[in-house]
Coordinates of C-alpha atoms in Angstrom, one line a residue:
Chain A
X1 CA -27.5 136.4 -17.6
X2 CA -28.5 138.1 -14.5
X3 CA -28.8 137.0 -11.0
X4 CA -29.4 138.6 -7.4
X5 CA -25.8 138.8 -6.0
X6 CA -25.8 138.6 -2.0
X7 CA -23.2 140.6 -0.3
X8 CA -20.8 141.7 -3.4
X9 CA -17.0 142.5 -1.8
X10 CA -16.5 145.2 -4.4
X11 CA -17.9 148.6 -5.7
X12 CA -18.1 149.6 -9.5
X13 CA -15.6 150.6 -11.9
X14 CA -16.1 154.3 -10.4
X15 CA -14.5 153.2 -7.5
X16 CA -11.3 153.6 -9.6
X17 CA -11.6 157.3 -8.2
X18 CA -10.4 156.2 -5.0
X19 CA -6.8 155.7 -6.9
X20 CA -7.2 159.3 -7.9
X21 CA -8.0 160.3 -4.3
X22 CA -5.2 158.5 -3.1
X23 CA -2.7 160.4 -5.3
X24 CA -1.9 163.7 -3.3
X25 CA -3.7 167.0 -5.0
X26 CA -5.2 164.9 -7.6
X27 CA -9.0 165.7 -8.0
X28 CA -11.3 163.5 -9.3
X29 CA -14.0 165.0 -11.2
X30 CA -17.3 162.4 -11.3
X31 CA -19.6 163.0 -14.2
X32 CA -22.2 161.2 -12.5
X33 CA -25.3 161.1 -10.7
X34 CA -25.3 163.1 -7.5
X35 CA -25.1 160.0 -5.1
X36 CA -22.2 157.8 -7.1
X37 CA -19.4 159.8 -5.7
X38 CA -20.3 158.7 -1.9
X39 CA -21.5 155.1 -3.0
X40 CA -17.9 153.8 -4.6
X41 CA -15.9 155.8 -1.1
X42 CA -18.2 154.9 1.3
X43 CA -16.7 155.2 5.0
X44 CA -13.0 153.4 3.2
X45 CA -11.4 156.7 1.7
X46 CA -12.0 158.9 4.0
X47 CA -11.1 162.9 4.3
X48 CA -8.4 164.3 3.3
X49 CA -6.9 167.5 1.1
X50 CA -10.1 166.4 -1.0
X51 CA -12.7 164.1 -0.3
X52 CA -16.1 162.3 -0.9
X53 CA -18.3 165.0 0.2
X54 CA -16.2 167.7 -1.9
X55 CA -15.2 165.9 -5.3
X56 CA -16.4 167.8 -8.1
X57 CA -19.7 166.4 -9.3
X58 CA -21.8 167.3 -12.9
X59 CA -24.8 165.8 -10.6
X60 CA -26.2 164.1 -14.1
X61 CA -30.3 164.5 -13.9
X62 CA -32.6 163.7 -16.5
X63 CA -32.0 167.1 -18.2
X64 CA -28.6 165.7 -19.3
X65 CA -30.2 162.3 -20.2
X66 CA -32.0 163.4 -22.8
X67 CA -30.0 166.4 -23.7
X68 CA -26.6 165.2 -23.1
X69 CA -24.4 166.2 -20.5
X70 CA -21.4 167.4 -22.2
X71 CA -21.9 170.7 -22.0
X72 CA -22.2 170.5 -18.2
X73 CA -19.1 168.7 -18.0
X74 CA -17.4 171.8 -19.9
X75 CA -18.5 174.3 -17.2
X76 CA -17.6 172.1 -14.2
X77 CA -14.0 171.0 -15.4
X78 CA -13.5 175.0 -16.5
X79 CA -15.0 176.0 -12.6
X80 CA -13.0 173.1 -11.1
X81 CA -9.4 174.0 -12.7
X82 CA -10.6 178.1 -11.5
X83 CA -11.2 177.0 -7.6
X84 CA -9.4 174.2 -6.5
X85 CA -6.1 173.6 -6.3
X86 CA -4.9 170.5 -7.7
X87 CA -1.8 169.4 -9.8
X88 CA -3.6 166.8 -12.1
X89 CA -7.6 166.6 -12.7
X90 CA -9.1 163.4 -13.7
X91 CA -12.7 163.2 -15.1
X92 CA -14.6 159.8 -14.1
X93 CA -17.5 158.6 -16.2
X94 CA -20.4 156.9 -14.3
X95 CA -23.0 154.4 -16.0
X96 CA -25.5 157.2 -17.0
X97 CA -23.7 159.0 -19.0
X98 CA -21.9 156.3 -20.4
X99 CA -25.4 155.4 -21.6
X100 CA -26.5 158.5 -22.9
X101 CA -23.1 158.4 -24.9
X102 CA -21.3 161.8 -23.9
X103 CA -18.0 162.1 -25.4
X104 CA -15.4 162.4 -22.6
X105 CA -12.2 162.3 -24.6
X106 CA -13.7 165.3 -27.0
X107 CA -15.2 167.7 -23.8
X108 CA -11.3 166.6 -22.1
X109 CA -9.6 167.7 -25.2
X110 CA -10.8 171.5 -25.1
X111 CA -9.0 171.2 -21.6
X112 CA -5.2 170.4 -23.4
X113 CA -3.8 174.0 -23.2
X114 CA -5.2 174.3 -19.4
X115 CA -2.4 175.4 -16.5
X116 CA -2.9 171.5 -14.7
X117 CA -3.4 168.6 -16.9
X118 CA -6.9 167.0 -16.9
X119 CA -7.4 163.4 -18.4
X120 CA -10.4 161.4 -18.6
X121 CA -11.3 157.8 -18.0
X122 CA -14.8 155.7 -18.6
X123 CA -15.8 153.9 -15.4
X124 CA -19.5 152.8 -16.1
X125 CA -20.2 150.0 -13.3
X126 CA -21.2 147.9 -16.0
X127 CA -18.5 147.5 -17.4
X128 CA -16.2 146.2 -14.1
X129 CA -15.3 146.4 -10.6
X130 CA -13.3 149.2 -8.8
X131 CA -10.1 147.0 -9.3
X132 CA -10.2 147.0 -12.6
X133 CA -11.4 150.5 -12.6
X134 CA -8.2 151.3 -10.6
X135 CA -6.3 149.5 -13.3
X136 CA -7.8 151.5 -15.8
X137 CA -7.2 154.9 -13.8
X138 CA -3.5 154.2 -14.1
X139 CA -3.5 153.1 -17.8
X140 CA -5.2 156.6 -18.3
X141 CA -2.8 158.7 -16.5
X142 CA 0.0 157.0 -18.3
X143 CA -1.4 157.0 -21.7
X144 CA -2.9 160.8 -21.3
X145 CA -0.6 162.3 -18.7
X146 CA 3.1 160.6 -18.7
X147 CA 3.7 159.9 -22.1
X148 CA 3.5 163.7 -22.8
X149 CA 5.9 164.6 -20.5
X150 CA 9.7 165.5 -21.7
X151 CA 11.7 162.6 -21.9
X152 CA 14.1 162.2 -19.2
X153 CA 17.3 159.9 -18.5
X154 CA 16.7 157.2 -16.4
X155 CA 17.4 156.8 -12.7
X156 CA 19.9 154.2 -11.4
X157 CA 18.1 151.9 -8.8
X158 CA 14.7 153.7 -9.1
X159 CA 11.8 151.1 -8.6
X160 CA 8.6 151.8 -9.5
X161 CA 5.9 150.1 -6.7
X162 CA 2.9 148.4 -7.5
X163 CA -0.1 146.3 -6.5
X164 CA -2.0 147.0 -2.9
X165 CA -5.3 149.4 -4.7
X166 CA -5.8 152.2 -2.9
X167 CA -8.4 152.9 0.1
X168 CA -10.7 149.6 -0.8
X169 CA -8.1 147.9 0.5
X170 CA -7.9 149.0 4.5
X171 CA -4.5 147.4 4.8
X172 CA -3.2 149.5 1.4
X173 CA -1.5 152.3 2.7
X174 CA 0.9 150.5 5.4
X175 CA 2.0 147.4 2.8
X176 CA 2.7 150.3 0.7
X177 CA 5.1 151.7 3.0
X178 CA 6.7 148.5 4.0
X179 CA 7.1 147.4 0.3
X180 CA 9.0 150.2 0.7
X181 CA 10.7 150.0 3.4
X182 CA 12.1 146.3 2.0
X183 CA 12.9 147.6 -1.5
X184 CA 15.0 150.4 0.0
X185 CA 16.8 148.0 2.5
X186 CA 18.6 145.8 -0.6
X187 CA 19.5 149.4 -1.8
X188 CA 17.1 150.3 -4.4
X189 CA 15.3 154.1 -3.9
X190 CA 11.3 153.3 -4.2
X191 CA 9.0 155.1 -5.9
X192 CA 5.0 155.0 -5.1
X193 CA 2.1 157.7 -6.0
X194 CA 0.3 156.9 -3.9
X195 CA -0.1 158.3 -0.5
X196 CA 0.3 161.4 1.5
X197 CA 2.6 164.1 0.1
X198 CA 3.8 161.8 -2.9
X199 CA 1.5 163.4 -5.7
X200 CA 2.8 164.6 -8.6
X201 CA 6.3 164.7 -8.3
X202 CA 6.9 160.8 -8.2
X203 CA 4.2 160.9 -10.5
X204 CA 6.4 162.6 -12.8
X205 CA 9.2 159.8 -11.8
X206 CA 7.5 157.0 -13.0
X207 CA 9.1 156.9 -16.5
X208 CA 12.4 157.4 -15.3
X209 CA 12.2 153.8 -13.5
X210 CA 14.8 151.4 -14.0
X211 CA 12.2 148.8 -13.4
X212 CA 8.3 148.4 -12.0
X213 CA 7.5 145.8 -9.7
X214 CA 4.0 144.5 -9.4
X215 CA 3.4 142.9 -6.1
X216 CA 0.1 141.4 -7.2
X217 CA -1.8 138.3 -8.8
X218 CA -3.6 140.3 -11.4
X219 CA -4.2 144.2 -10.4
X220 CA -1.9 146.2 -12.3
X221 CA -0.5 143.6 -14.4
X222 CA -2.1 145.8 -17.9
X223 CA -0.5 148.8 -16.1
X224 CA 3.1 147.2 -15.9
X225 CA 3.1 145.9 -19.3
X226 CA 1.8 149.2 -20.4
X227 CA 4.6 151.9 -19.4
X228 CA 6.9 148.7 -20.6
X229 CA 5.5 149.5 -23.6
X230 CA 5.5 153.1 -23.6
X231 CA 9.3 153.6 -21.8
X232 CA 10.8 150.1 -22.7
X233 CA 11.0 149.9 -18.6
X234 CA 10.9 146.0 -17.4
X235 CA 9.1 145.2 -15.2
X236 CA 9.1 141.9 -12.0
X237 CA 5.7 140.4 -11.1
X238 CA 5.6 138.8 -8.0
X239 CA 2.7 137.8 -7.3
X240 CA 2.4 137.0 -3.5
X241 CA 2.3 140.3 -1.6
X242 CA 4.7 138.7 1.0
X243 CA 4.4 138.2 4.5
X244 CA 6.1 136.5 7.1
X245 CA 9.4 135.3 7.2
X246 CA 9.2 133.1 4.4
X247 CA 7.8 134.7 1.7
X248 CA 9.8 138.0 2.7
X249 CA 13.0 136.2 1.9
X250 CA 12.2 134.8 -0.9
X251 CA 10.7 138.5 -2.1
X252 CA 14.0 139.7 -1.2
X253 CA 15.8 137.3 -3.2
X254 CA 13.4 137.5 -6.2
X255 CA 14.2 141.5 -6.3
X256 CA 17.9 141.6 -5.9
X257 CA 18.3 138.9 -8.6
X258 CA 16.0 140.8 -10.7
X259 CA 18.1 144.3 -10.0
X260 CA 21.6 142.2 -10.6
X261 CA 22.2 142.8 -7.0
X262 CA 25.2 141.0 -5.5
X263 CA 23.3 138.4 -3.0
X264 CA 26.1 137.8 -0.5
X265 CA 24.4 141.3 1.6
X266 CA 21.1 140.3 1.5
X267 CA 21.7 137.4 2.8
X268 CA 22.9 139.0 5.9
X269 CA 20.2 141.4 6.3
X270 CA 17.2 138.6 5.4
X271 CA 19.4 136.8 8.7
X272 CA 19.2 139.0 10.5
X273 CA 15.4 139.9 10.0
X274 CA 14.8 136.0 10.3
X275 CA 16.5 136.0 13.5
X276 CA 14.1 138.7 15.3
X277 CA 11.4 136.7 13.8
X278 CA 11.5 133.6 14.7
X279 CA 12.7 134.8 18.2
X280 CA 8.7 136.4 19.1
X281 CA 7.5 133.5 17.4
X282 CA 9.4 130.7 19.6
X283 CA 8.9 132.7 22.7
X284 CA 5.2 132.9 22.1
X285 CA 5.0 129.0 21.1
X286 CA 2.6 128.4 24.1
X287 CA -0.2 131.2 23.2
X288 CA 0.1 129.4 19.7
X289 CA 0.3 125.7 20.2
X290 CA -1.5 125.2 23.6
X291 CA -4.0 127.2 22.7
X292 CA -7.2 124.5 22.6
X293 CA -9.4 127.1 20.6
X294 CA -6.7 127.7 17.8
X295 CA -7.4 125.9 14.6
X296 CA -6.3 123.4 12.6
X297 CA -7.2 124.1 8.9
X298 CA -8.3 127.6 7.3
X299 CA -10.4 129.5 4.8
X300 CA -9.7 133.0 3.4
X301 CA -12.2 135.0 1.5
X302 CA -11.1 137.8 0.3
X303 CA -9.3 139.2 -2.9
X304 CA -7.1 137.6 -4.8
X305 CA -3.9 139.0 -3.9
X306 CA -5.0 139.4 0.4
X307 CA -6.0 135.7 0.1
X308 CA -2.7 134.6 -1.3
X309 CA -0.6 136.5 0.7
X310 CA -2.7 135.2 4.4
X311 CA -2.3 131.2 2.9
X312 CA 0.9 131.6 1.9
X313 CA 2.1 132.7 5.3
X314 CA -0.4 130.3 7.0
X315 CA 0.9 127.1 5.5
X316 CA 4.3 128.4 5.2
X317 CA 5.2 129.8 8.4
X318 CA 2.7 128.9 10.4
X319 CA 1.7 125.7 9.6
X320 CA -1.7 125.3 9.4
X321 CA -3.4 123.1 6.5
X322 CA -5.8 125.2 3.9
X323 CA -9.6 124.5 3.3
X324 CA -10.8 125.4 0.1
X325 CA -10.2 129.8 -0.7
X326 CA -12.4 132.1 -1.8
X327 CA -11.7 134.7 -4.5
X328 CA -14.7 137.1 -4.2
X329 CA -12.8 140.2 -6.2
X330 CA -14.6 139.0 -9.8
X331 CA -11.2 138.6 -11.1
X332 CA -11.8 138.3 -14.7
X333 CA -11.3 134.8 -16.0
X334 CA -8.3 135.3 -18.2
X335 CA -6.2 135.4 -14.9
X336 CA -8.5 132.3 -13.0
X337 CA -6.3 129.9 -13.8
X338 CA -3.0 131.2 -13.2
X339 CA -4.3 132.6 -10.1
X340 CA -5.4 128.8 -9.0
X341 CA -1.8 127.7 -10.1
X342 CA -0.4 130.1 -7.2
X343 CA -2.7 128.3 -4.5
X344 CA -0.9 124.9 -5.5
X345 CA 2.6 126.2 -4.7
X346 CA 3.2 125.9 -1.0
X347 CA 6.0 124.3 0.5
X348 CA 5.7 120.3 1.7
X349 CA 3.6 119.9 -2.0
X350 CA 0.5 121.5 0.4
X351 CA -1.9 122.3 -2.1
X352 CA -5.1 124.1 -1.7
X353 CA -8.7 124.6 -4.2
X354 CA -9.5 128.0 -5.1
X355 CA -13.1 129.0 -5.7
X356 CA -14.2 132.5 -7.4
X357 CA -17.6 133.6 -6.6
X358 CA -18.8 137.0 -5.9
X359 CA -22.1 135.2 -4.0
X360 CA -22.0 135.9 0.3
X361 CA -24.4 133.2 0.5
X362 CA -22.9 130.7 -2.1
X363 CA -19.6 131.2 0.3
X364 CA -21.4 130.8 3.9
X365 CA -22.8 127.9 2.8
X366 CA -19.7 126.3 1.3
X367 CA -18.2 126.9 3.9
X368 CA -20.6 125.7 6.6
X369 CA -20.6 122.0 4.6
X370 CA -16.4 121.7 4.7
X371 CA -14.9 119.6 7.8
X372 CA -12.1 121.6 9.4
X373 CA -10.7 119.6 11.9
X374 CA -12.2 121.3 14.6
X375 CA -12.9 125.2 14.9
X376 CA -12.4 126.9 11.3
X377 CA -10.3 129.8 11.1
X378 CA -12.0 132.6 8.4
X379 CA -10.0 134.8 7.5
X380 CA -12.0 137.3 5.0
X381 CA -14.4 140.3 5.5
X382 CA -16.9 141.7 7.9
X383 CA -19.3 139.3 6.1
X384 CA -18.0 136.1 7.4
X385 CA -18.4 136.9 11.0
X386 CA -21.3 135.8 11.6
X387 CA -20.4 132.2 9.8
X388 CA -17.4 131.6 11.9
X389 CA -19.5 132.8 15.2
X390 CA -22.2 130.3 13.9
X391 CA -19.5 127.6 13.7
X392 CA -17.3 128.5 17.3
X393 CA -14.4 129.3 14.5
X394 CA -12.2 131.8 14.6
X395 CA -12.5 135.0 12.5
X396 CA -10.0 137.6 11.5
X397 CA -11.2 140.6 9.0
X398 CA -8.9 141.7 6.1
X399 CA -10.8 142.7 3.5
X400 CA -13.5 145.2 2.7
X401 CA -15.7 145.5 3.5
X402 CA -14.0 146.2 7.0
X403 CA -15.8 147.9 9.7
X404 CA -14.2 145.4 12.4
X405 CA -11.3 148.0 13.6
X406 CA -9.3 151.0 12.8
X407 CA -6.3 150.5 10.1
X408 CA -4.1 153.7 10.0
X409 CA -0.7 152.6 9.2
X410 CA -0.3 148.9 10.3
X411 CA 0.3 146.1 7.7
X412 CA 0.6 142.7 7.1
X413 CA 3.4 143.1 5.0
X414 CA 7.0 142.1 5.5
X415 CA 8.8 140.4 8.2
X416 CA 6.8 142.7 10.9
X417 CA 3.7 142.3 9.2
X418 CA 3.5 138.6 9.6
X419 CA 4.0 138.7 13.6
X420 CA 1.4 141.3 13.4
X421 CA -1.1 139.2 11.5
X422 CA -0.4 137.0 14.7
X423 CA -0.9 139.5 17.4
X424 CA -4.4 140.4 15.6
X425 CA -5.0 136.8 14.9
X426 CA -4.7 135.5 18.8
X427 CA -5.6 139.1 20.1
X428 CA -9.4 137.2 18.5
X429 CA -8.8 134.2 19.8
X430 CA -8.7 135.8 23.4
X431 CA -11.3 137.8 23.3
X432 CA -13.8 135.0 21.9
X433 CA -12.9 132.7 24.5
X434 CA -11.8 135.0 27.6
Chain B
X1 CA -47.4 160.3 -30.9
X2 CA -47.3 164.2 -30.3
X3 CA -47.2 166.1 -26.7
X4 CA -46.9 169.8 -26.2
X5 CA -44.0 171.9 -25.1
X6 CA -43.5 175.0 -23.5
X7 CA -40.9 177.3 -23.6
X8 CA -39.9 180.5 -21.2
X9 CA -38.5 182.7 -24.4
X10 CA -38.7 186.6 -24.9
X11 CA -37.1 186.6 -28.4
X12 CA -38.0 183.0 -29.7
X13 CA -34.3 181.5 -30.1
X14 CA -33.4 180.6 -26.4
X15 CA -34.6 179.6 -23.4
X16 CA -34.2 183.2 -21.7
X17 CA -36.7 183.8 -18.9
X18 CA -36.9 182.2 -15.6
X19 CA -40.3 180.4 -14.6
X20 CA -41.5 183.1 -12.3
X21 CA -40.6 186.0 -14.5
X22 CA -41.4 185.2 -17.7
X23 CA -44.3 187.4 -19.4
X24 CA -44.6 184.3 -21.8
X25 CA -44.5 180.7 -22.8
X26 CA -44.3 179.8 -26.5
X27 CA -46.2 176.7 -27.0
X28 CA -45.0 173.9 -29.6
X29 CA -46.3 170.9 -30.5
X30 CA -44.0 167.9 -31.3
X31 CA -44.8 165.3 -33.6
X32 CA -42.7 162.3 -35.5
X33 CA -40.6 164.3 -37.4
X34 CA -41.5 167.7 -36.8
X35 CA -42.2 171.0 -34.3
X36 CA -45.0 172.9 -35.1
X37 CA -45.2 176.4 -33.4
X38 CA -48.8 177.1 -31.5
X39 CA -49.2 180.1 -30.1
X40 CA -48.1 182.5 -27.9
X41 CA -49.2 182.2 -24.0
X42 CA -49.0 185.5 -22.2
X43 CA -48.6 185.7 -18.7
X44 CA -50.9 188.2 -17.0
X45 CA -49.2 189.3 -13.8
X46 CA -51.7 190.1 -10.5
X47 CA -50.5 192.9 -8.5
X48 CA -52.0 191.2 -5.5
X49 CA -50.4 187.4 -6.2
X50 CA -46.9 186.8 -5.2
X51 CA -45.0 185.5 -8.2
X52 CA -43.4 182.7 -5.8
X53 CA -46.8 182.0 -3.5
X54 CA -49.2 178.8 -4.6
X55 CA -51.5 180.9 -6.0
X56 CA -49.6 181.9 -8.8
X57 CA -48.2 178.6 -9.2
X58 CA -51.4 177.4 -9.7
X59 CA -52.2 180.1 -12.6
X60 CA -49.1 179.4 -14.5
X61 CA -49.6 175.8 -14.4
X62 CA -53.7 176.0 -15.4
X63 CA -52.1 178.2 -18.8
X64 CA -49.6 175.2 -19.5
X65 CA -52.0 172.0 -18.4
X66 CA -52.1 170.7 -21.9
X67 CA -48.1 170.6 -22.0
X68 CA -46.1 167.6 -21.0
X69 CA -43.0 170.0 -20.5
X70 CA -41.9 173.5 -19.4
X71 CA -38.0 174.9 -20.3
X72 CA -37.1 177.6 -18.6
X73 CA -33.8 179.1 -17.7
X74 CA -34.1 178.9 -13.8
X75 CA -36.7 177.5 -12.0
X76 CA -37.5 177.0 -8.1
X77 CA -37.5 174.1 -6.3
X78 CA -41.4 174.3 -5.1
X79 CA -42.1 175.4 -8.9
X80 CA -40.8 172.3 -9.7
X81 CA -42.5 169.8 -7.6
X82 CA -45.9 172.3 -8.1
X83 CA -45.8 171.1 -11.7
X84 CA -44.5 167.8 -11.2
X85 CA -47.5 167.1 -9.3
X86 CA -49.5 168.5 -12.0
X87 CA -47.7 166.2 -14.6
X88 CA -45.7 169.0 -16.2
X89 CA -41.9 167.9 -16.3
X90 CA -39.5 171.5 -15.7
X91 CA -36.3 171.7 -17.2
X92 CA -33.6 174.6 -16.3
X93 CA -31.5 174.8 -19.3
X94 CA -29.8 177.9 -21.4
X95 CA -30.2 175.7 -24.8
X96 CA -31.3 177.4 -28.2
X97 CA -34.8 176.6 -29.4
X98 CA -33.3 174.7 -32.5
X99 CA -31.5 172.5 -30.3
X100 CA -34.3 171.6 -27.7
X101 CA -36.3 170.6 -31.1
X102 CA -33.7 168.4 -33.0
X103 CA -33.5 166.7 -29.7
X104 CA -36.8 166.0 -29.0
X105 CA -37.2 165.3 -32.4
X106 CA -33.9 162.7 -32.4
X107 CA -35.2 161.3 -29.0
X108 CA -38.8 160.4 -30.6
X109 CA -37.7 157.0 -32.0
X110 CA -34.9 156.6 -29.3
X111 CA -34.8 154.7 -25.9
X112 CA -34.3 157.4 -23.7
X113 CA -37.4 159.8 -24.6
X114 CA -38.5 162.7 -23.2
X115 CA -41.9 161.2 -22.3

């Protein structure tokens, strides 16, 4: 079954290198055509200690297609572990090779006595998205890389951080960092690999977890249940990256029970938080509520875990009502309807219809049919700006792809990242109508 | 269906010479099944003809018209698009001979084929 998709949200399963990328002095190493390594980054990853433009490449031609291109791969891993230096080396199949059928695993194998570790992982584009591609870049590193390392004892309060995928995400590297910031403020020590100067030595911490957490409807659910099975360490899925007040506590409260942690002190510290919180949002009531242009009812398009994370605090903590939500991620079906099932668990019984499509134009024109009570609020990608200019709605971008403004560090996680999804929300509002 | 091969080789078991250099092609003929050895194509050199100007080009590529392929073990980039225009497909590679024919020879009945 094939059909022409408008505007797809998502790159191919060699996108999954961006994971690598985002793992300090980890190289990925494409065997690939010469232009796949700059199609899956595009502008999102960025420079860095290594990047797009000086990834090592086996630039697959026909000469490899007809004569394979596994000895090609052999030179360039053997000149890549000689000139750059890198702690772990991770080949990445693309969908011509796949194709042609070289043997990554075998090529890889010759590489097991090497000074760095290399792995390998098959990413063909045909075979899935970048998400699950970055899912299958962490099953690899655990199956090929962790579970050879000595075992260790494990560490008291170490949690292992999950979900946000690296660099396709433009809001990754900051929810990261306040996931962080939350898990160590109930008293745990946090432990993510990805991000600048983490690399390989939380890498190497992983197994020593007392638990994972997965804050994610789907991405990285194989991956928990895989080092559960390789290191017998538990692990929590919560599925709503939280943000806002409301969520955030309830985040709080999910981890500390999980951890055994006495409650009584979190309570005072989610009080407190709650205090500061709802102090910017009463004072700012007026920008909010007498606003004329603000909307009533909402639409998200974006992935599965940004869009659940926006409604949530919407309805929530804000209050608004929830058109239908698009999932545009291809989230593969075996997770559809438990993924629905979240959108049907706000507070007052609010319920909301999920719809997954990959297809810009199927969406716009969904959307364009739906009554909103006045101007819509979309909340998705650079792709829905011109449907929410085309309806006087509101628009806020989320999601890749992005292009709307620069992300360094901000987030829309945690207590600070819900008043900040405010300030960028009205900071829209403004500027359309002023 | 058959095609012709040619291959930049100075001691008939790897590809060896690069395009501009080599003194010889050995041509081969590939059929279902099996490679049959032509002949021998020697290369006569001009004093007065750059061995990387057009005209030469146009010398090396009149001796190897009735070949679909050329293997050599480097090649330059205005070699290659001199040929390609010509319809003769270059291929930089360091393979043995006995490779390059069980190959082709694989590849005859395969998807991805060499022509």
């Amino acid at each position: 079954m094939s059909e022409i998709l408008d505007e797809p949200r998502y790159v191919c399963a060699l996108g999954g290198a961006q994971s690598v990328q985002a793992i300090y002095r980890a190289v990925p190493i494409f065997h690939s055509g010469p232009g796949c390594a700059a199609r899956v980054s595009g502008s999102s990853s960025g420079t860095g200690y290594l990047a797009t433009n000086t990834f090592p490449c086996t630039n697959i031609a026909e000469t490899e297609v007809i004569f394979g291109g596994e000895g090609k791969l052999y030179d360039i891993i053997e000149n890549s572990l000689k000139v750059i230096d890198g702690d772990l080396f991770v080949v990445l199949s693309g969908c011509t090779t796949e194709i042609v059928g070289d043997d990554l695993e075998q090529v890889v194998g010759d590489f097991k006595d090497a000074d760095k570790p290399v792995i390998s992982v098959n990413t063909p584009g045909f075979k899935g998205t970048n998400y699950e591609g970055h899912e299958w870049v962490v099953d690899a590193i655990i199956n090929q890389y962790l579970t050879r390392l000595p075992k260790g004892e494990k560490i008291k309060g170490l949690v292992n951080i999950w979900g946000p995928v690296p660099s396709h995400d433009p809001y990754w590297i900051g929810d990261l960092r306040e996931l962080e910031n939350l898990i160590r403020e109930i008293g745990l020590t946090p432990n993510i690999i990805f991000g600048e100067h983490r690399g390989i030595k939380n890498l190497n911490k992983v197994p020593l977890a007392e638990f994972n957490l997965l804050v994610s409807p789907w991405v990285g659910l194989n991956n928990v249940k895989l080092l559960e099975e390789k290191f017998g360490t538990p692990y929590l899925h919560y599925p709503t990256l939280p943000s806002g007040a409301h969520e955030t506590s309830a985040f709080l409260r999910s981890v500390a029970q999980f951890a055994k942690i006495d409650l009584a002190p979190i309570e005072e510290i989610i009080a407190l938080h709650e205090e500061e919180y709802y102090y910017h949002l009463e004072r700012n009531v007026s920008v909010f509520f007498e606003n004329r242009t603000a909307s009533k009812m909402f639409s998200t398009v974006s992935t599965a875990s940004r869009a659940l994370s926006v409604a949530k605090f919407l309805v929530n903590d804000f209050g608004l009502m929830p058109n239908k939500q698009y999932i545009t991620e291809n989230v593969p079906v075996e997770h559809q309807d438990r993924i629905a099932g979240y959108f049907k668990e706000f507070r007052y019984g609010v319920e909301a219809e999920t719809i997954f499509t990959t297809d810009g134009y199927n969406i716009q024109e969904q959307i364009e049919k739906e009554y909103y009570f006045g101007p819509p609020l979309i909340v998705g990608s650079i792709f829905e700006k011109k449907i929410a200019k085309k309806l006087n709605g509101n628009f806020l971008c989320v999601s890749s792809p992005f292009q709307q403004k620069v992300v360094l560090h901000s987030s829309y996680v945690g207590y600070h990242g819900g008043l900040k999804f405010l300030e960028d929300l009205f900071t829209g509002v403004y500027q359309t109508y002023n | 269906m058959s095609y012709r091969i040619a291959i930049a080789s100075s001691d008939g078991e790897s590809v060896n010479q690069h395009f501009g250099q080599a003194g010889n092609f050995l041509i081969y003929e590939v059929s279902e099944g099996h490679v049959d050895f032509i002949e021998d194509r020697e290369v006569i050199f001009d004093p007065e003809i750059h061995t990387q100007s057009d005209a030469n080009f146009e010398r090396v590529t009149i001796l190897l018209s009735d070949c679909k392929a050329v293997f050599v073990l480097k090649i330059g980039e205005r070699a290659i698009r001199y040929l390609l225009v010509n319809g003769i497909k270059s291929f930089a590679v360091n393979f043995s001979l006995n490779f390059i024919f069980t190959t082709l020879i694989k590849r005859q009945n395969s998807r991805i084929k060499l022509l």
